[in-house]
CSV table of N, CA, C and O and ligand atoms in Angstrom, one decimal:
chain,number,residue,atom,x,y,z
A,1,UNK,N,0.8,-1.2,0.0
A,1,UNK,CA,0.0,0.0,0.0
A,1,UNK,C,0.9,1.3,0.0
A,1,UNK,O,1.6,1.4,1.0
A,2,UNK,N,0.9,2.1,-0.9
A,2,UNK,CA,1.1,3.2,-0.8
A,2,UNK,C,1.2,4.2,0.0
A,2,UNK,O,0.2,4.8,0.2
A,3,UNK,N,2.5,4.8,0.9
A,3,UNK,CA,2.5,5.8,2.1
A,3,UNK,C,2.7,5.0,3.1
A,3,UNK,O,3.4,5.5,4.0
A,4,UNK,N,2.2,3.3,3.2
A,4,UNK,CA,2.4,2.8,4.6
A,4,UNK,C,3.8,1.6,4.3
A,4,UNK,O,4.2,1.1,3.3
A,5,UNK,N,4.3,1.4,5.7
A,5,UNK,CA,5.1,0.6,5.3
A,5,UNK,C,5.0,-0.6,6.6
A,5,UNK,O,4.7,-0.2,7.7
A,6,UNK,N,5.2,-2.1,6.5
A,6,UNK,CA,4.9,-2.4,7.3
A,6,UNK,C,6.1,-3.5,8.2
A,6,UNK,O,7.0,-4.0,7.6
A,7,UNK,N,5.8,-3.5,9.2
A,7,UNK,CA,7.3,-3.0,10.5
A,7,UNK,C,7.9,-4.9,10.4
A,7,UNK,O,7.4,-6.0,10.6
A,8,UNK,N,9.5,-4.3,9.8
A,8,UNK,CA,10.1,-5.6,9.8
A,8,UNK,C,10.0,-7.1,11.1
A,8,UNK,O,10.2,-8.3,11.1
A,9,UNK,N,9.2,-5.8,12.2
A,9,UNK,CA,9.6,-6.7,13.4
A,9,UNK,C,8.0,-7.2,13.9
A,9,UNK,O,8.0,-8.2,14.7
A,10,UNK,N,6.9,-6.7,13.6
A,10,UNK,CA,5.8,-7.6,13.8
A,10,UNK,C,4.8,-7.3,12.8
A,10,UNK,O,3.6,-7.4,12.9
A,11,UNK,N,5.4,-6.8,11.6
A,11,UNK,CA,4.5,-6.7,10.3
A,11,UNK,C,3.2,-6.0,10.5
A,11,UNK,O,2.2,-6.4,10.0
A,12,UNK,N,3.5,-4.8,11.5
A,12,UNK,CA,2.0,-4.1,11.8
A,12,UNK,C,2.0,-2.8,10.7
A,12,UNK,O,3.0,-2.4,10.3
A,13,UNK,N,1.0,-2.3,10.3
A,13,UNK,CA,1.2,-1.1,8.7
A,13,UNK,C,1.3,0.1,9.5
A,13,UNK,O,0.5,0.7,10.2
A,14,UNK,N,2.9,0.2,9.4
A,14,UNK,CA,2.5,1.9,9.7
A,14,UNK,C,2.5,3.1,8.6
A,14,UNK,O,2.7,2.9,7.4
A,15,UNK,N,2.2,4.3,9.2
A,15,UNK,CA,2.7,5.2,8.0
A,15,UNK,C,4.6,5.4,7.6
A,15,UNK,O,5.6,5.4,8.4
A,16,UNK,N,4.7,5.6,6.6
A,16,UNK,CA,5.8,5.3,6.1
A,16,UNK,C,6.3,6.4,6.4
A,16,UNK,O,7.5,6.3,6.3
A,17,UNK,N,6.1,7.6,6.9
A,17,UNK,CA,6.7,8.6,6.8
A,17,UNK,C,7.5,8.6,8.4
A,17,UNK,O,8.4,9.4,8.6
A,18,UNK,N,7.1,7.8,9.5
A,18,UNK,CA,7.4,6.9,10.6
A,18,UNK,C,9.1,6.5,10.6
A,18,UNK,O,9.4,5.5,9.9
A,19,UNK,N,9.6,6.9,11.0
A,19,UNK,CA,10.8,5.9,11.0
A,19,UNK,C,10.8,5.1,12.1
A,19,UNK,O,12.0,4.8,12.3
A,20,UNK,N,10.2,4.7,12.7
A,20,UNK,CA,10.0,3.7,13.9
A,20,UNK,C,8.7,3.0,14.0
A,20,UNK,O,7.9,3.9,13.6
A,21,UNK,N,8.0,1.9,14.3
A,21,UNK,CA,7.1,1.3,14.2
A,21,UNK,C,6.3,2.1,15.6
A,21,UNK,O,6.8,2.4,16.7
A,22,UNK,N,4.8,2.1,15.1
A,22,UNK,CA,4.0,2.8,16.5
A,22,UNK,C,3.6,1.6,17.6
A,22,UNK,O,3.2,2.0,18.7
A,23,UNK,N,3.5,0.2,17.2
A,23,UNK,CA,3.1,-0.5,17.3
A,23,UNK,C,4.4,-1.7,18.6
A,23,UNK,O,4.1,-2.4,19.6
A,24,UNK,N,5.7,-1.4,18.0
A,24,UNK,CA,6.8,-2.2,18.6
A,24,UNK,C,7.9,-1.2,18.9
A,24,UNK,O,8.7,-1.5,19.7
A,25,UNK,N,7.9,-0.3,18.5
A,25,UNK,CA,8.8,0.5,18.5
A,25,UNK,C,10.7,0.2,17.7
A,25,UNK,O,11.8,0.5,18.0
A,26,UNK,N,10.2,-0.5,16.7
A,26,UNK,CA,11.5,-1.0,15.6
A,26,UNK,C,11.3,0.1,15.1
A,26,UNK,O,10.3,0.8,15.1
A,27,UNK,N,12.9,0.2,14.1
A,27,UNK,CA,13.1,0.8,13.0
A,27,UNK,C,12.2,0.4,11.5
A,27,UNK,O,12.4,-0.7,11.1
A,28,UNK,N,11.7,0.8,11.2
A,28,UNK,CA,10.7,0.5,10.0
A,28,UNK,C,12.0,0.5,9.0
A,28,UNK,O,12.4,-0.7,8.9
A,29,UNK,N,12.7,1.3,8.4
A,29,UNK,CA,13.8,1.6,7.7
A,29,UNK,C,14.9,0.9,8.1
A,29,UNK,O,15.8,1.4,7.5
A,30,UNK,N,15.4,0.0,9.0
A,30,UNK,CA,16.5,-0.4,9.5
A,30,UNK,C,17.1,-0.8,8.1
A,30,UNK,O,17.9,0.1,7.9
A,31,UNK,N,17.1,-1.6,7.0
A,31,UNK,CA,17.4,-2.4,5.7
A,31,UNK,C,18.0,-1.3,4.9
A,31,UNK,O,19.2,-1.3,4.4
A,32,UNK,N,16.8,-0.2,4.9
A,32,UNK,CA,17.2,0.7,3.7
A,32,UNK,C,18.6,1.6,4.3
A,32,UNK,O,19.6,1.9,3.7
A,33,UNK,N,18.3,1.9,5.8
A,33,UNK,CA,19.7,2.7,6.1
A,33,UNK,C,20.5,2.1,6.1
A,33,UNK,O,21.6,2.6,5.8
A,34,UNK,N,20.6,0.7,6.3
A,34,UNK,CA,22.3,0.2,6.4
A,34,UNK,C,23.0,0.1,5.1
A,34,UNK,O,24.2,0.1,5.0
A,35,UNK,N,21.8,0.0,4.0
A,35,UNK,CA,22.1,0.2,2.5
A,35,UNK,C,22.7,1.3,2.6
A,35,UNK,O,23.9,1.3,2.3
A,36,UNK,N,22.0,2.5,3.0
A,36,UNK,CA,22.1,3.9,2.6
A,36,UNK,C,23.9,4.0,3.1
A,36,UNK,O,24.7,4.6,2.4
A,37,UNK,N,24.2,3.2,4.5
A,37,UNK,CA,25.0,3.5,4.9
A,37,UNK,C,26.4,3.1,4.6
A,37,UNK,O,27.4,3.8,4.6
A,38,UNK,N,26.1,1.8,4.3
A,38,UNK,CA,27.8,0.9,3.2
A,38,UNK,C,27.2,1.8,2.2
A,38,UNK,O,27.6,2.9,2.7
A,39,UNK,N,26.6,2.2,1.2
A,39,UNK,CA,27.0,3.0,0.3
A,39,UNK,C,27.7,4.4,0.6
A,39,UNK,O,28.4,5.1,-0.1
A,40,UNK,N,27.4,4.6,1.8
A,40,UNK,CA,28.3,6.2,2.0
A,40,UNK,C,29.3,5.5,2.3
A,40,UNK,O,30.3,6.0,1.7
A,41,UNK,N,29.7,4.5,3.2
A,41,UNK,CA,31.1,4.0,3.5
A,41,UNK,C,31.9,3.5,2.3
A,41,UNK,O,33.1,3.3,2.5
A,42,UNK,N,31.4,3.2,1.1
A,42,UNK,CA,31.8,2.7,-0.5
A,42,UNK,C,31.5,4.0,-0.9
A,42,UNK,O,30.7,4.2,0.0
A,43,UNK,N,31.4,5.0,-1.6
A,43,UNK,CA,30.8,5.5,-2.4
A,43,UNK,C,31.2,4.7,-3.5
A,43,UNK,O,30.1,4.2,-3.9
A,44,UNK,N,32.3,4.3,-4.4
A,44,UNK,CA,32.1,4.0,-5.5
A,44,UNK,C,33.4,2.6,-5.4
A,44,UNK,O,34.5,3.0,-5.2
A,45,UNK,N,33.2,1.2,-5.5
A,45,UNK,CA,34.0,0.6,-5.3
A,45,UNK,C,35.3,0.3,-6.4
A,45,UNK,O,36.3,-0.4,-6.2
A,46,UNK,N,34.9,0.9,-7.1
A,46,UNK,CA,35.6,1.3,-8.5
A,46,UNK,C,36.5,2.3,-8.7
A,46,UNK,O,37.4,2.1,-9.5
A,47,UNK,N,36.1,3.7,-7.7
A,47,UNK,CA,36.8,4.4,-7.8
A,47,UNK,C,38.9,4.3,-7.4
A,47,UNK,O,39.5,3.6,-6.5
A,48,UNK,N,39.2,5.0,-8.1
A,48,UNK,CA,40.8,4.8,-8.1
A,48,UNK,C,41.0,5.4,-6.5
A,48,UNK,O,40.4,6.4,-6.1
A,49,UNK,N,41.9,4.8,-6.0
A,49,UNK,CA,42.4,5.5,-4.4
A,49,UNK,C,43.7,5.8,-5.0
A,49,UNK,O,44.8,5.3,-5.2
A,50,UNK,N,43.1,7.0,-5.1
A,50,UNK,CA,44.3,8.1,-5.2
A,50,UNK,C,45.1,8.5,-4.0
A,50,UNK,O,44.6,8.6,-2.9
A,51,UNK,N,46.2,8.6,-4.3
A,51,UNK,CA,47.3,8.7,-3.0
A,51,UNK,C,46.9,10.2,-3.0
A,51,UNK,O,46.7,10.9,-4.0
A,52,UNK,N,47.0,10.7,-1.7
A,52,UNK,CA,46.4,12.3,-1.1
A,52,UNK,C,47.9,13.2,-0.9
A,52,UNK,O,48.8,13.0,-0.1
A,53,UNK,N,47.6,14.5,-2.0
A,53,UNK,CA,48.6,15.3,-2.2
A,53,UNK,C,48.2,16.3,-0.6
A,53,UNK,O,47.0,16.7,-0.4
A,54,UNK,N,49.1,16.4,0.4
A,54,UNK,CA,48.4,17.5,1.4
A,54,UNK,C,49.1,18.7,1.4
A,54,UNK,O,50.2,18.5,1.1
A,55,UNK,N,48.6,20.3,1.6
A,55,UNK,CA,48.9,21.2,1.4
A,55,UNK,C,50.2,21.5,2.1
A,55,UNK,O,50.7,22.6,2.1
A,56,UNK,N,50.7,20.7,2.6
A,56,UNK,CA,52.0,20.8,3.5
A,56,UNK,C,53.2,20.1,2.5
A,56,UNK,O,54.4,20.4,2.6
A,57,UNK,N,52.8,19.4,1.7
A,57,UNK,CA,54.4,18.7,0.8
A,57,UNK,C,54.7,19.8,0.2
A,57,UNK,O,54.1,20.8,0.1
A,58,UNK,N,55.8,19.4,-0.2
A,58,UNK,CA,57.2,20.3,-0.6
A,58,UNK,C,56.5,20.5,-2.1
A,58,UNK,O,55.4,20.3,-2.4
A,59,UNK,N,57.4,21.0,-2.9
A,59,UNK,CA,57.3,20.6,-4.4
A,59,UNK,C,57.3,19.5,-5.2
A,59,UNK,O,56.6,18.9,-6.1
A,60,UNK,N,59.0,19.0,-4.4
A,60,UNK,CA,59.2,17.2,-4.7
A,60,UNK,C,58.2,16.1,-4.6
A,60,UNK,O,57.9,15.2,-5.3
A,61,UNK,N,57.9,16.4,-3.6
A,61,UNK,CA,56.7,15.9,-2.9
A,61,UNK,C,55.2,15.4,-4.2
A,61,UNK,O,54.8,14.4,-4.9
A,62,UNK,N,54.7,16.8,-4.0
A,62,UNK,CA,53.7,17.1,-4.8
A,62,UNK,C,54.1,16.1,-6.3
A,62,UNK,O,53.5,15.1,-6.7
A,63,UNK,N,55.0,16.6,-6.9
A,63,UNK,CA,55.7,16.5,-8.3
A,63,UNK,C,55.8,14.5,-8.2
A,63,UNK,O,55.3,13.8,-9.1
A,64,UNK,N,56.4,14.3,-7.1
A,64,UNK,CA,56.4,12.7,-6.9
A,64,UNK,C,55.4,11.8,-7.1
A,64,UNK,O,55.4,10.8,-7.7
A,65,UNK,N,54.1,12.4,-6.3
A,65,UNK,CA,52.5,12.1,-6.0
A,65,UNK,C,52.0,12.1,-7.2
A,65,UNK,O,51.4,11.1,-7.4
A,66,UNK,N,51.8,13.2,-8.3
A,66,UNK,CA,51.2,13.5,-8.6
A,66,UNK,C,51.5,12.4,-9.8
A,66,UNK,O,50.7,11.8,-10.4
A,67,UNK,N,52.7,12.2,-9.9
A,67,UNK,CA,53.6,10.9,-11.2
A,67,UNK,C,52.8,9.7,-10.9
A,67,UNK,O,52.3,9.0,-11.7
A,68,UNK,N,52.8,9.4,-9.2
A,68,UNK,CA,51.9,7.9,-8.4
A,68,UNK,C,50.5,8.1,-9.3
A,68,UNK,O,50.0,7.6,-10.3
A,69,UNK,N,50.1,9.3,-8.5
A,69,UNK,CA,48.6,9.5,-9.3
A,69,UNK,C,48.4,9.0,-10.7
A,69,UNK,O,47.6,8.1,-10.8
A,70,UNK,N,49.0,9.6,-12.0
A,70,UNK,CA,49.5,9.4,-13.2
A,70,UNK,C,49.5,7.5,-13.2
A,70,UNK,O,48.7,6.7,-13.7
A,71,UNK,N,50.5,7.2,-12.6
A,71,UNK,CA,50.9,5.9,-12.9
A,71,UNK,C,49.0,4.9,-12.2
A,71,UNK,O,48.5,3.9,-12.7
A,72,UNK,N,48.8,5.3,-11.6
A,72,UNK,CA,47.4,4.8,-10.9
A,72,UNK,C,46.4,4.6,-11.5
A,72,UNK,O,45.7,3.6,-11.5
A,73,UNK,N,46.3,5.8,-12.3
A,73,UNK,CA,45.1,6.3,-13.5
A,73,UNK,C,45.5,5.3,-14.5
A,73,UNK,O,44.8,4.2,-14.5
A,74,UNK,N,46.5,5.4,-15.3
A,74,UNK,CA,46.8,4.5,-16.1
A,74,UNK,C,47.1,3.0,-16.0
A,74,UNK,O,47.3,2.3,-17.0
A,75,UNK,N,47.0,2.5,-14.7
A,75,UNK,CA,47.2,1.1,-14.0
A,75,UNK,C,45.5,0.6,-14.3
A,75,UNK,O,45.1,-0.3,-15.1
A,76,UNK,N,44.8,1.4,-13.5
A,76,UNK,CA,43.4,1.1,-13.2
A,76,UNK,C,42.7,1.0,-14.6
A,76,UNK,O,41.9,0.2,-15.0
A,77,UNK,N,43.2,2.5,-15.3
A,77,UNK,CA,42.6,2.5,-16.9
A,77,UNK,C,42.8,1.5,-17.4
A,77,UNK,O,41.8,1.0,-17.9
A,78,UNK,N,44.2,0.4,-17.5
A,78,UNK,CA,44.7,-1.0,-18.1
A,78,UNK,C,43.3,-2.2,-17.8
A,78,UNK,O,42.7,-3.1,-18.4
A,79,UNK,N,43.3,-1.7,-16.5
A,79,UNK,CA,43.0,-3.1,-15.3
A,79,UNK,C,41.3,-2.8,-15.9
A,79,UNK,O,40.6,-3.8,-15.9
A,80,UNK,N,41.0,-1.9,-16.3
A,80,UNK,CA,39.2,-1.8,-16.5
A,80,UNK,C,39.0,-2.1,-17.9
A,80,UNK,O,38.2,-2.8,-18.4
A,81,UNK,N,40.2,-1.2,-18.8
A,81,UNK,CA,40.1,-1.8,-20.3
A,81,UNK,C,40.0,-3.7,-20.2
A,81,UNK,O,39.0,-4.4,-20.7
A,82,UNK,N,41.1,-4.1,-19.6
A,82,UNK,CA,41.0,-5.4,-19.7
A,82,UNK,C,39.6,-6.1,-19.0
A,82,UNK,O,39.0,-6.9,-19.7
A,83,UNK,N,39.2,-5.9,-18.1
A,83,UNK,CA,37.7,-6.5,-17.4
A,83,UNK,C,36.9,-6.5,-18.8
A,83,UNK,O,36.5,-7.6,-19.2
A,84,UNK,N,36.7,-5.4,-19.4
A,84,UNK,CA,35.8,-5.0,-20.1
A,84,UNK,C,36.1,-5.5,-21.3
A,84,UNK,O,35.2,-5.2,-22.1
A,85,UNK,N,36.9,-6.0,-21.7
A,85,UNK,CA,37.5,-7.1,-23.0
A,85,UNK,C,37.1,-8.5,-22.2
A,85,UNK,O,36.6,-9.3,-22.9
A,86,UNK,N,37.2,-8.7,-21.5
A,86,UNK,CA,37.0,-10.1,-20.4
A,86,UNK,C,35.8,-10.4,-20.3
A,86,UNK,O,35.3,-11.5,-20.2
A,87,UNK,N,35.0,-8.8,-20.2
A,87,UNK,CA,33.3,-9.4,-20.4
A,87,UNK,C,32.4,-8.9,-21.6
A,87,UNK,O,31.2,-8.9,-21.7
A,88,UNK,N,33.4,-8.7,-22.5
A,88,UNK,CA,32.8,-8.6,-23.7
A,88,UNK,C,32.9,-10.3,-24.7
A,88,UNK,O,32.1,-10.6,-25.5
A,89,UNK,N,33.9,-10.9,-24.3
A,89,UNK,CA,34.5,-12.4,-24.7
A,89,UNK,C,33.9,-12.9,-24.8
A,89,UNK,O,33.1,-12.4,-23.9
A,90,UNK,N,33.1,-14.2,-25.6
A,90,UNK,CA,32.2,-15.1,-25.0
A,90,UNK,C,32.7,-16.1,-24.4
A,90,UNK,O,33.8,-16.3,-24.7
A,91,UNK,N,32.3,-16.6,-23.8
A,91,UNK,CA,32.1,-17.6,-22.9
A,91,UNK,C,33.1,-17.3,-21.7
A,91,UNK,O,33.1,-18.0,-20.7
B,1,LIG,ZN1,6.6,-3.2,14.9
């Protein structure tokens, strides 16, 4: 039903706009935030971990990092070209 949602923990309907059940007092939403939540702790599992330039390195520093960075991008770009030949392949 539409607007209601009904409570993981004794399946009573509440209104969905409820984030706790009126009935048991559970999280109605417990499922969806833990989703919500590894996805904020993943934002993207794909993304490249880039090594972190901080406003304190030198020039060397920076100039060193930024070559890592470089060499990462192009590691990762290899490593996804290849998946993506890997799942374009048949079988
Ligand atoms: Zn309940």
């Amino acid at each position: 039903m539409i607007g209601e949602k009904s409570c993981p923990n004794c399946k009573q309907w509440n209104d969905a706009k409820d984030a706790f059940c009126v009935f048991c007092g559970s999280e109605l939403f417990e499922k969806e935030r833990r989703v919500k939540e590894s996805l904020e702790a993943n934002p993207d599992p794909f993304k490249v971990p880039l090594i972190k330039i901080g406003d304190k390195d030198g020039y060397l520093i920076v100039f060193g990092k930024r070559i890592i960075q470089l060499v990462q991008i192009v590691f990762f770009g290899i490593l996804s070209l290849l998946l993506w030949i890997a799942s374009i392949l048949p079988g």
